Short mmCIF file of C-alpha atoms and ligand atoms in Angstrom, two decimals:
data_model
loop_
_atom_site.label_atom_id
_atom_site.label_comp_id
_atom_site.label_asym_id
_atom_site.label_seq_id
_atom_site.Cartn_x
_atom_site.Cartn_y
_atom_site.Cartn_z
CA UNK Y 79 8.52 9.83 15.78
CA UNK Y 80 10.86 9.58 12.65
CA UNK Y 81 9.37 8.36 9.57
CA UNK Y 82 11.30 8.15 5.89
CA UNK Y 83 10.27 10.68 3.49
CA UNK Y 84 10.81 9.77 -0.11
CA UNK Y 85 10.58 13.72 -1.10
CA UNK Y 86 13.62 14.65 1.14
CA UNK Y 87 15.25 11.12 1.20
CA UNK Y 88 15.92 11.17 4.96
CA UNK Y 89 14.03 10.34 8.08
CA UNK Y 90 12.22 13.26 9.11
CA UNK Y 91 10.22 14.19 12.71
CA UNK Y 92 6.85 13.55 11.79
CA UNK Y 93 4.54 16.50 12.72
CA UNK Y 94 0.69 16.35 11.45
CA UNK Y 95 -0.57 19.50 9.83
CA UNK Y 96 -3.31 19.24 12.39
CA UNK Y 97 -2.79 17.24 15.43
CA UNK Y 98 -3.97 15.00 16.45
CA UNK Y 99 -5.48 14.10 13.21
CA UNK Y 100 -3.42 12.49 10.55
CA UNK Y 101 -4.69 12.24 6.80
CA UNK Y 102 -3.43 9.51 5.25
CA UNK Y 103 -3.98 8.32 1.21
CA UNK Y 104 -2.86 4.83 0.31
CA UNK Y 105 -2.88 3.90 -3.66
CA UNK Y 106 -5.21 0.94 -3.73
CA UNK Y 107 -5.59 -1.92 -6.33
CA UNK Y 108 -6.75 -1.96 -9.81
CA UNK Y 109 -9.43 -4.65 -9.51
CA UNK Y 110 -8.87 -6.32 -12.61
CA UNK Y 111 -7.37 -9.20 -11.14
CA UNK Y 112 -6.36 -10.78 -7.82
CA UNK Y 113 -3.76 -8.93 -5.80
CA UNK Y 114 -0.61 -10.90 -5.24
CA UNK Y 115 1.46 -11.44 -2.29
CA UNK Y 116 3.72 -8.52 -3.41
CA UNK Y 117 0.69 -6.10 -3.48
CA UNK Y 118 -0.23 -7.69 0.12
CA UNK Y 119 3.44 -6.51 1.24
CA UNK Y 120 2.69 -2.98 0.52
CA UNK Y 121 -0.69 -3.05 2.40
CA UNK Y 122 1.00 -4.49 5.38
CA UNK Y 123 3.46 -1.99 5.54
CA UNK Y 124 0.97 0.78 5.26
CA UNK Y 125 -0.89 -1.34 8.07
CA UNK Y 126 2.04 -0.99 10.28
CA UNK Y 127 2.33 2.92 9.72
CA UNK Y 128 -1.37 3.22 10.59
CA UNK Y 129 -1.33 0.98 13.66
CA UNK Y 130 1.86 2.99 14.77
CA UNK Y 131 0.11 6.35 14.32
CA UNK Y 132 -2.64 4.84 16.37
CA UNK Y 133 -0.20 3.91 19.12
CA UNK Y 134 0.92 7.41 19.35
CA UNK Y 135 -2.34 8.78 19.81
CA UNK Y 136 -3.04 9.92 16.55
CA UNK Y 137 -6.59 9.95 15.02
CA UNK Y 138 -6.03 8.66 11.41
CA UNK Y 139 -8.18 9.09 8.63
CA UNK Y 140 -7.25 6.52 5.98
CA UNK Y 141 -8.62 6.82 2.41
CA UNK Y 142 -7.90 4.01 -0.38
CA UNK Y 143 -9.05 4.23 -3.86
CA UNK Y 144 -10.14 1.32 -5.95
CA UNK Y 145 -9.42 1.99 -9.63
CA UNK Y 146 -12.13 0.34 -11.48
CA UNK Y 147 -11.63 2.63 -14.60
CA UNK Y 148 -8.88 4.32 -16.72
CA UNK Y 149 -5.42 2.25 -15.58
CA UNK Y 150 -3.68 1.65 -19.19
CA UNK Y 151 -1.72 -1.56 -19.46
CA UNK Y 152 1.27 0.55 -19.90
CA UNK Y 153 2.28 3.54 -17.64
CA UNK Y 154 3.11 5.92 -20.57
CA UNK Y 155 -0.77 6.50 -21.50
CA UNK Y 156 -0.74 3.74 -24.19
CA UNK Y 157 -2.48 0.10 -24.40
CA UNK Y 158 -5.59 -0.94 -23.45
CA UNK Y 159 -7.55 -0.04 -20.26
CA UNK Y 160 -6.75 -2.63 -17.99
CA UNK Y 161 -10.45 -3.31 -16.96
CA UNK Y 162 -11.20 -4.05 -20.79
CA UNK Y 163 -8.61 -6.38 -21.13
CA UNK Y 164 -9.87 -8.33 -18.23
CA UNK Y 165 -13.51 -8.47 -19.66
CA UNK Y 166 -11.84 -10.07 -22.53
CA UNK Y 167 -9.75 -12.25 -20.71
CA UNK Y 168 -12.74 -13.82 -18.60
CA UNK Y 169 -14.81 -14.00 -21.85
CA UNK Y 170 -17.53 -11.74 -20.30
CA UNK Y 171 -19.77 -9.75 -22.52
CA UNK Y 172 -18.72 -5.94 -23.28
CA UNK Y 173 -21.42 -4.51 -21.03
CA UNK Y 174 -21.13 -1.89 -18.20
CA UNK Y 175 -22.85 -4.42 -16.04
CA UNK Y 176 -20.35 -7.46 -16.57
CA UNK Y 177 -17.77 -4.67 -15.89
CA UNK Y 178 -18.95 -3.66 -12.92
CA UNK Y 179 -19.37 -7.43 -11.61
CA UNK Y 180 -15.88 -7.92 -12.39
CA UNK Y 181 -14.63 -4.92 -10.32
CA UNK Y 182 -17.11 -6.11 -7.79
CA UNK Y 183 -15.36 -9.67 -7.99
CA UNK Y 184 -11.78 -8.37 -7.45
CA UNK Y 185 -12.81 -5.88 -4.94
CA UNK Y 186 -14.29 -8.43 -2.66
CA UNK Y 187 -11.55 -10.84 -3.21
CA UNK Y 188 -8.92 -8.19 -2.27
CA UNK Y 189 -10.78 -6.86 0.94
CA UNK Y 190 -11.16 -10.34 2.02
CA UNK Y 191 -7.53 -11.13 2.02
CA UNK Y 192 -6.64 -7.79 3.78
CA UNK Y 193 -9.03 -9.27 6.71
CA UNK Y 194 -7.33 -12.32 6.64
CA UNK Y 195 -4.09 -10.52 7.00
CA UNK Y 196 -5.52 -8.59 9.89
CA UNK Y 197 -5.20 -5.21 8.04
CA UNK Y 198 -7.33 -2.82 9.58
CA UNK Y 199 -9.88 -1.19 6.92
CA UNK Y 200 -9.62 2.41 5.70
CA UNK Y 201 -12.04 4.61 6.71
CA UNK Y 202 -13.44 5.00 3.32
CA UNK Y 203 -12.55 3.18 0.22
CA UNK Y 204 -13.12 5.42 -2.83
CA UNK Y 205 -14.04 3.99 -6.32
CA UNK Y 206 -12.51 5.83 -9.58
CA UNK Y 207 -16.22 5.56 -11.29
CA UNK Y 208 -17.90 7.54 -8.38
CA UNK Y 209 -15.91 10.29 -8.73
CA UNK Y 210 -15.61 11.40 -12.08
CA UNK Y 211 -17.09 14.98 -11.80
CA UNK Y 212 -14.45 15.49 -9.26
CA UNK Y 213 -11.85 14.38 -11.86
CA UNK Y 214 -13.19 16.50 -14.48
CA UNK Y 215 -13.23 19.53 -12.47
CA UNK Y 216 -9.57 18.85 -11.42
CA UNK Y 217 -8.75 18.71 -15.04
CA UNK Y 218 -10.77 21.76 -15.85
CA UNK Y 219 -8.76 23.68 -13.00
CA UNK Y 220 -5.48 22.55 -14.65
CA UNK Y 221 -6.65 23.69 -18.08
CA UNK Y 222 -7.65 26.94 -16.54
CA UNK Y 223 -4.22 27.54 -14.85
CA UNK Y 224 -2.59 26.61 -18.07
CA UNK Y 225 -0.68 23.49 -17.45
CA UNK Y 226 -2.23 21.48 -20.11
CA UNK Y 227 -2.33 20.89 -24.17
CA UNK Y 228 -4.75 18.90 -26.07
CA UNK Y 229 -3.94 16.34 -28.81
CA UNK Y 230 -5.87 14.06 -30.67
CA UNK Y 231 -6.22 11.43 -28.24
CA UNK Y 232 -6.71 13.76 -24.88
CA UNK Y 233 -5.69 16.43 -22.68
CA UNK Y 234 -2.11 16.38 -21.39
CA UNK Y 235 -0.35 17.68 -18.69
CA UNK Y 236 2.79 19.60 -19.54
CA UNK Y 237 5.54 18.39 -17.26
CA UNK Y 238 7.92 21.47 -18.80
CA UNK Y 239 5.56 23.90 -17.23
CA UNK Y 240 6.29 22.68 -13.48
CA UNK Y 241 9.49 23.33 -12.48
CA UNK Y 242 9.66 21.10 -9.67
CA UNK Y 243 8.11 18.00 -11.62
CA UNK Y 244 11.10 15.83 -11.12
CA UNK Y 245 11.62 16.28 -7.31
CA UNK Y 246 10.05 13.25 -5.86
CA UNK Y 247 11.45 10.84 -8.62
CA UNK Y 248 15.34 12.65 -8.24
CA UNK Y 249 14.90 12.52 -12.15
CA UNK Y 250 18.09 14.31 -13.01
CA UNK Y 251 19.03 16.64 -16.14
CA UNK Y 252 20.10 13.69 -18.39
CA UNK Y 253 16.95 11.70 -17.92
CA UNK Y 254 15.04 14.44 -18.78
CA UNK Y 255 17.18 14.95 -21.95
CA UNK Y 256 17.02 11.27 -22.92
CA UNK Y 257 13.39 11.68 -22.93
CA UNK Y 258 13.18 13.79 -25.67
CA UNK Y 259 14.95 11.41 -28.17
CA UNK Y 260 12.29 8.79 -27.96
CA UNK Y 261 9.30 8.52 -30.09
CA UNK Y 262 6.74 10.85 -28.35
CA UNK Y 263 4.09 10.69 -30.76
CA UNK Y 264 1.80 13.80 -29.75
CA UNK Y 265 3.33 14.30 -26.65
CA UNK Y 266 5.85 17.32 -26.12
CA UNK Y 267 7.67 15.66 -23.33
CA UNK Y 268 8.38 12.07 -22.28
CA UNK Y 269 7.17 12.87 -18.58
CA UNK Y 270 3.76 14.60 -20.23
CA UNK Y 271 0.78 12.39 -19.33
CA UNK Y 272 -2.67 12.15 -19.97
CA UNK Y 273 -5.03 13.94 -17.52
CA UNK Y 274 -7.78 12.93 -19.79
CA UNK Y 275 -8.39 10.56 -22.92
CA UNK Y 276 -10.72 10.83 -25.99
CA UNK Y 277 -12.44 8.07 -26.98
CA UNK Y 278 -11.30 6.99 -30.60
CA UNK Y 279 -13.54 6.34 -33.09
CA UNK Y 280 -12.92 2.70 -33.59
CA UNK Y 281 -12.71 1.93 -29.95
CA UNK Y 282 -15.90 0.15 -28.37
CA UNK Y 283 -15.66 1.69 -25.11
CA UNK Y 284 -18.22 0.66 -22.21
CA UNK Y 285 -17.50 3.31 -19.59
CA UNK Y 286 -16.95 6.88 -21.20
CA UNK Y 287 -18.03 10.35 -20.01
CA UNK Y 288 -19.07 13.46 -21.98
CA UNK Y 289 -16.33 16.01 -21.00
CA UNK Y 290 -14.22 18.83 -22.96
CA UNK Y 291 -16.53 18.58 -25.92
CA UNK Y 292 -16.12 15.04 -26.82
CA UNK Y 293 -16.63 11.38 -25.32
CA UNK Y 294 -13.64 10.15 -23.07
CA UNK Y 295 -12.69 8.72 -19.73
CA UNK Y 296 -10.00 9.83 -16.97
CA UNK Y 297 -6.21 8.90 -16.89
CA UNK Y 298 -4.93 6.83 -14.03
CA UNK Y 299 -3.13 9.50 -12.01
CA UNK Y 300 -6.10 12.01 -11.91
CA UNK Y 301 -8.50 9.89 -9.81
CA UNK Y 302 -6.09 9.65 -7.03
CA UNK Y 303 -5.21 13.58 -6.84
CA UNK Y 304 -9.12 14.20 -6.99
CA UNK Y 305 -10.25 11.68 -4.18
CA UNK Y 306 -7.44 12.41 -1.81
CA UNK Y 307 -8.02 16.29 -1.93
CA UNK Y 308 -11.89 15.42 -1.51
CA UNK Y 309 -11.70 13.63 1.34
CA UNK Y 310 -8.61 15.04 2.87
CA UNK Y 311 -8.43 18.34 1.97
CA UNK Y 312 -6.05 20.50 -0.66
CA UNK Y 313 -3.06 19.67 1.90
CA UNK Y 314 -2.58 16.54 3.68
CA UNK Y 315 -0.20 14.55 5.66
CA UNK Y 316 0.69 11.20 4.39
CA UNK Y 317 0.51 9.43 1.00
CA UNK Y 318 1.71 6.06 0.53
CA UNK Y 319 2.24 3.19 -1.82
CA UNK Y 320 4.87 0.93 -3.48
CA UNK Y 321 8.43 2.19 -4.49
CA UNK Y 322 7.11 1.63 -8.31
CA UNK Y 323 4.74 4.64 -8.05
CA UNK Y 324 7.66 7.06 -7.07
CA UNK Y 325 8.67 7.68 -10.60
CA UNK Y 326 5.58 7.91 -12.63
CA UNK Y 327 2.00 7.73 -10.69
CA UNK Y 328 3.25 9.55 -7.37
CA UNK Y 329 5.42 12.19 -9.53
CA UNK Y 330 2.23 12.84 -11.52
CA UNK Y 331 -0.26 13.00 -8.70
CA UNK Y 332 2.24 15.45 -6.98
CA UNK Y 333 2.14 17.71 -9.89
CA UNK Y 334 -1.69 17.50 -10.22
CA UNK Y 335 -1.75 18.69 -6.78
CA UNK Y 336 0.65 21.00 -6.46
CA UNK Y 337 -0.33 22.87 -9.71
CA UNK Y 338 -4.14 22.91 -8.93
CA UNK Y 339 -3.75 24.22 -5.34
CA UNK Y 340 -0.80 26.26 -5.86
CA UNK Y 341 0.55 24.81 -2.52
CA UNK Y 342 4.20 24.22 -2.39
CA UNK Y 343 3.96 20.48 -0.99
CA UNK Y 344 0.21 19.62 -0.98
CA UNK Y 345 1.36 16.22 0.78
CA UNK Y 346 4.21 16.62 3.64
CA UNK Y 347 5.18 12.84 3.87
CA UNK Y 348 5.73 10.72 0.53
CA UNK Y 349 5.98 7.15 1.88
CA UNK Y 350 6.67 3.73 -0.11
CA UNK Y 351 7.21 0.35 0.84
CA UNK Y 352 10.06 -1.62 -1.06
CA UNK Y 353 9.03 -4.94 -3.36
CA UNK Y 354 8.79 -8.50 -2.53
CA UNK Y 355 10.94 -9.91 -4.95
CA UNK Y 356 11.34 -13.08 -6.77
CA UNK Y 357 14.56 -14.51 -8.36
CA UNK Y 358 15.76 -11.03 -8.28
CA UNK Y 359 12.95 -9.81 -10.24
CA UNK Y 360 10.07 -7.87 -8.82
CA UNK Y 361 6.77 -10.15 -8.51
CA UNK Y 362 4.17 -8.57 -11.11
CA UNK Y 363 0.98 -9.41 -12.78
CA UNK Y 364 2.22 -8.36 -16.12
CA UNK Y 365 5.19 -10.72 -15.80
CA UNK Y 366 2.82 -13.41 -15.31
CA UNK Y 367 4.84 -14.38 -12.06
CA UNK Y 368 2.64 -13.97 -9.20
CA UNK Y 369 1.54 -15.69 -6.51
CA UNK Y 370 -1.99 -14.65 -4.55
CA UNK Y 371 -2.59 -15.37 -0.80
CA UNK Y 372 -4.90 -18.38 -1.61
CA UNK Y 373 -1.93 -20.13 -3.38
CA UNK Y 374 -0.02 -19.86 0.20
CA UNK Y 375 -2.80 -20.73 2.31
CA UNK Y 376 -3.27 -23.95 -0.04
CA UNK Y 377 0.48 -24.91 0.75
CA UNK Y 378 -0.36 -24.78 4.85
CA UNK Y 379 1.09 -21.02 5.15
CA UNK Y 380 -1.59 -18.90 7.17
CA UNK Y 381 -2.24 -15.52 6.25
CA UNK Y 382 -0.82 -14.37 9.55
CA UNK Y 383 2.57 -16.30 9.00
CA UNK Y 384 2.92 -14.62 5.69
CA UNK Y 385 2.22 -11.06 7.72
CA UNK Y 386 4.97 -12.43 10.19
CA UNK Y 387 7.59 -13.14 7.19
CA UNK Y 388 7.04 -9.27 5.82
CA UNK Y 389 7.66 -7.95 9.30
CA UNK Y 390 10.89 -9.53 9.88
CA UNK Y 391 12.28 -7.39 7.27
CA UNK Y 392 12.04 -3.64 7.43
CA UNK Y 393 9.84 -2.12 4.87
CA UNK Y 394 12.54 -0.08 3.20
CA UNK Y 395 14.58 -3.34 1.99
CA UNK Y 396 13.67 -5.67 -0.66
CA UNK Y 397 12.25 -9.07 0.50
CA UNK Y 398 13.02 -12.13 -1.15
CA UNK Y 399 10.07 -14.60 -1.85
CA UNK Y 400 10.67 -18.57 -1.44
CA UNK Y 401 8.70 -21.12 -0.31
CA UNK Y 402 11.12 -22.40 2.23
CA UNK Y 403 11.46 -18.92 3.67
CA UNK Y 404 7.58 -18.79 4.20
CA UNK Y 405 7.59 -22.18 5.68
CA UNK Y 406 10.14 -20.94 8.11
CA UNK Y 407 8.02 -17.79 9.15
CA UNK Y 408 5.00 -20.15 9.59
CA UNK Y 409 7.70 -22.22 12.03
CA UNK Y 410 8.36 -19.22 13.91
CA UNK Y 411 5.06 -18.13 14.14
CA UNK Y 412 4.14 -21.32 15.50
CA UNK Y 413 6.77 -21.43 17.90
CA UNK Y 414 5.94 -18.15 19.19
CA UNK Y 415 2.40 -19.14 19.76
CA UNK Y 416 3.47 -21.99 21.56
CA UNK Y 417 5.85 -19.87 23.81
CA UNK Y 418 2.59 -17.78 24.46
CA UNK Y 419 0.44 -20.65 25.41
CA UNK Y 420 3.11 -21.38 28.04
CA UNK Y 421 2.62 -17.96 29.61
CA UNK Y 422 -0.90 -18.87 30.65
CA UNK Y 423 -4.22 -16.57 30.70
CA UNK Y 424 -3.55 -14.38 33.59
CA UNK Y 425 -2.67 -10.40 32.56
CA UNK Y 426 -0.19 -8.44 34.39
CA UNK Y 427 1.77 -4.93 33.98
CA UNK Y 428 3.08 -3.80 30.98
CA UNK Y 429 6.68 -3.18 31.69
CA UNK Y 430 8.08 0.31 31.54
CA UNK Y 431 11.59 -0.61 30.06
CA UNK Y 432 10.31 -2.57 27.34
CA UNK Y 433 7.34 0.12 27.02
CA UNK Y 434 10.00 2.59 26.16
CA UNK Y 435 12.03 -0.04 23.83
CA UNK Y 436 8.66 -0.61 22.02
CA UNK Y 437 8.07 2.99 21.30
CA UNK Y 438 12.01 3.83 20.30
CA UNK Y 439 11.53 0.76 17.62
CA UNK Y 440 8.37 1.81 16.11
CA UNK Y 441 9.02 5.61 16.12
CA UNK Y 442 12.21 4.89 14.26
CA UNK Y 443 11.25 4.63 10.91
CA UNK Y 444 8.68 1.49 11.81
CA UNK Y 445 11.33 -0.91 12.72
CA UNK Y 446 9.02 -4.16 13.02
CA UNK Y 447 12.23 -6.58 12.75
CA UNK Y 448 13.60 -5.02 15.97
CA UNK Y 449 10.17 -5.43 17.93
CA UNK Y 450 10.02 -9.23 16.91
CA UNK Y 451 13.39 -9.48 18.43
CA UNK Y 452 11.92 -7.58 21.60
CA UNK Y 453 9.38 -10.28 21.89
CA UNK Y 454 12.16 -12.85 22.20
CA UNK Y 455 13.96 -10.59 24.70
CA UNK Y 456 10.53 -10.71 26.72
CA UNK Y 457 10.37 -14.35 26.82
CA UNK Y 458 13.91 -14.79 27.88
CA UNK Y 459 13.84 -12.05 30.78
CA UNK Y 460 12.79 -12.49 34.40
CA UNK Y 461 9.63 -11.04 34.27
CA UNK Y 462 6.59 -12.71 35.68
CA UNK Y 463 4.66 -14.58 33.24
CA UNK Y 464 1.72 -12.53 33.74
CA UNK Y 465 3.93 -9.07 32.67
CA UNK Y 466 5.38 -11.18 29.87
CA UNK Y 467 2.04 -11.83 28.55
CA UNK Y 468 0.73 -8.34 29.00
CA UNK Y 469 4.00 -6.72 27.40
CA UNK Y 470 4.00 -8.83 24.29
CA UNK Y 471 0.23 -8.25 23.81
CA UNK Y 472 0.65 -4.57 23.80
CA UNK Y 473 3.75 -5.19 21.22
CA UNK Y 474 0.98 -7.08 19.19
CA UNK Y 475 -1.31 -3.92 19.03
CA UNK Y 476 1.26 -2.72 16.38
CA UNK Y 477 2.65 -6.07 14.79
CA UNK Y 478 -1.01 -7.32 14.46
CA UNK Y 479 -0.47 -10.93 14.81
CA UNK Y 480 -3.57 -11.74 16.59
CA UNK Y 481 -1.28 -12.93 19.50
CA UNK Y 482 -4.36 -12.47 21.86
CA UNK Y 483 -6.36 -15.01 20.00
CA UNK Y 484 -3.67 -17.84 20.79
CA UNK Y 485 -5.57 -20.66 22.63
CA UNK Y 486 -5.05 -21.14 26.27
CA UNK Y 487 -7.02 -23.89 27.14
CA UNK Y 488 -5.40 -26.84 28.60
CA UNK Y 489 -4.56 -29.51 26.33
CA UNK Y 490 -2.66 -32.43 26.97
CA UNK Y 491 -0.02 -33.22 24.95
CA UNK Y 492 1.76 -36.59 24.90
CA UNK Y 493 5.33 -36.71 26.13
CA UNK Y 494 7.07 -37.86 23.00
CA UNK Y 495 5.52 -34.99 21.09
CA UNK Y 496 6.46 -32.47 23.98
CA UNK Y 497 10.07 -34.04 23.77
CA UNK Y 498 10.29 -33.63 19.82
CA UNK Y 499 9.01 -30.08 20.09
CA UNK Y 500 11.52 -29.12 22.87
CA UNK Y 501 14.18 -30.94 20.47
CA UNK Y 502 13.09 -28.96 17.38
CA UNK Y 503 13.10 -25.62 19.57
CA UNK Y 504 16.65 -26.36 20.73
P1 AMP A 1098 -1.24 -2.04 -8.22
O1 AMP A 1098 -2.50 -3.11 -8.34
O2 AMP A 1098 -0.10 -2.72 -9.32
O3 AMP A 1098 -1.35 -0.41 -8.52
O4 AMP A 1098 -0.39 -1.98 -7.02
C1 AMP A 1098 -1.20 -2.06 -5.68
C2 AMP A 1098 0.26 -1.82 -4.91
O5 AMP A 1098 1.13 -2.93 -4.65
C3 AMP A 1098 0.72 -0.40 -5.20
O6 AMP A 1098 1.11 0.17 -3.89
C4 AMP A 1098 1.99 -0.98 -5.59
O7 AMP A 1098 3.20 -0.09 -5.49
C5 AMP A 1098 2.40 -2.44 -5.07
N1 AMP A 1098 2.99 -3.17 -5.31
C6 AMP A 1098 3.16 -3.79 -6.85
N2 AMP A 1098 3.88 -4.62 -6.98
C7 AMP A 1098 4.51 -5.21 -5.80
C8 AMP A 1098 5.69 -6.02 -5.18
N3 AMP A 1098 5.87 -6.96 -6.17
N4 AMP A 1098 6.12 -6.12 -3.76
C9 AMP A 1098 5.23 -4.80 -3.09
N5 AMP A 1098 4.37 -3.95 -3.53
C10 AMP A 1098 4.39 -3.96 -4.77
ZN1 ZN A 1099 -2.81 6.56 -6.70
#
């Protein structure tokens, strides 16, 4: 099975550390707002990866975090906490209770969307606020090992102490030099980042913890390192997210994990999904240009048609959003359902040639567009209807389009409608 590893910039043969077990960590949402359909593209990619691993008979342990504290508005450790900002936006009182309620609301909305998209649940969702002890302990390890320094506003990771810091992001010397010229306030280097922030005197923080002699709260990156290691061990197989995480969040997580454990590469495969883009710009919350799943449903697009839309493009290629492209995906999926209905209910054999093709496609870095093309090859082939059906339903174990749920009851379609449908297909 070949998977593209961001760390080495190439497809590599996947070998689990402790086969048949596979440990996989995916960065989850910051629950201060709805997740947009761009975010959903990344979770669909991760679901395809997990289904492919399972199809290859691996036992996957999948962990996803829920960030309910500590993610600042800017990735450069400045600005407000996103959760605090959301409280103000929603005119909620600044209390711990309303903060928890807010987090619950968006966590539930997120998990509901995953279900609609037929994305399998992780083995465990881990909340940042439930793992404060682990995060403090990890910061302490990094302090003890000499990787940190303290400023008036927090404890920072000293990126210059870790020679391999730039490897994941491929930051070159020039970029590292350029960093030295910008305003760093008390930071020594542009790439240094907060492990722990101190609450400031004029700040009215709702959630803060006593640690390192003061009141404060965790930086954004430390939660993922603490929770991934707690549930998957110091050395694990796969870490995923969207490409925006490569230069900051994952680079910092990798630095924390490798420096705290002393393991050269504590994660074997770093995998990243390309973005859903809108007019060539990324879809993002901060730019105010985001569409949530509910908007698409309201326009008559089914969640599985959005999934189908995502599967038509390889996860490492940017995908351009437009309503007309989504409508085409809906038509494509409806056609597929129509063709499947025509095959009847009877199950047959999984054709061996198509089985080989399925494995070749999924194990070549998750080539879903090729598997979709294979479905049409099966439909056009001279296999018996029952073998076609069984073969396509096997494909669907990885695609996750719920093709087995296509209604098979006999309905009488009026002749004129049948003719129209045939014409459209042609
Ligand atoms: P966030 O809530 O911003 O941390 O994002 C949650 C996940 O969605 C992360 O894995 C991001 O990398 C990913 N993501 C953010 N924006 C997009 C986008 N436009 N297209 C695809 N994935 C995205
Ligand atoms: Zn993370």
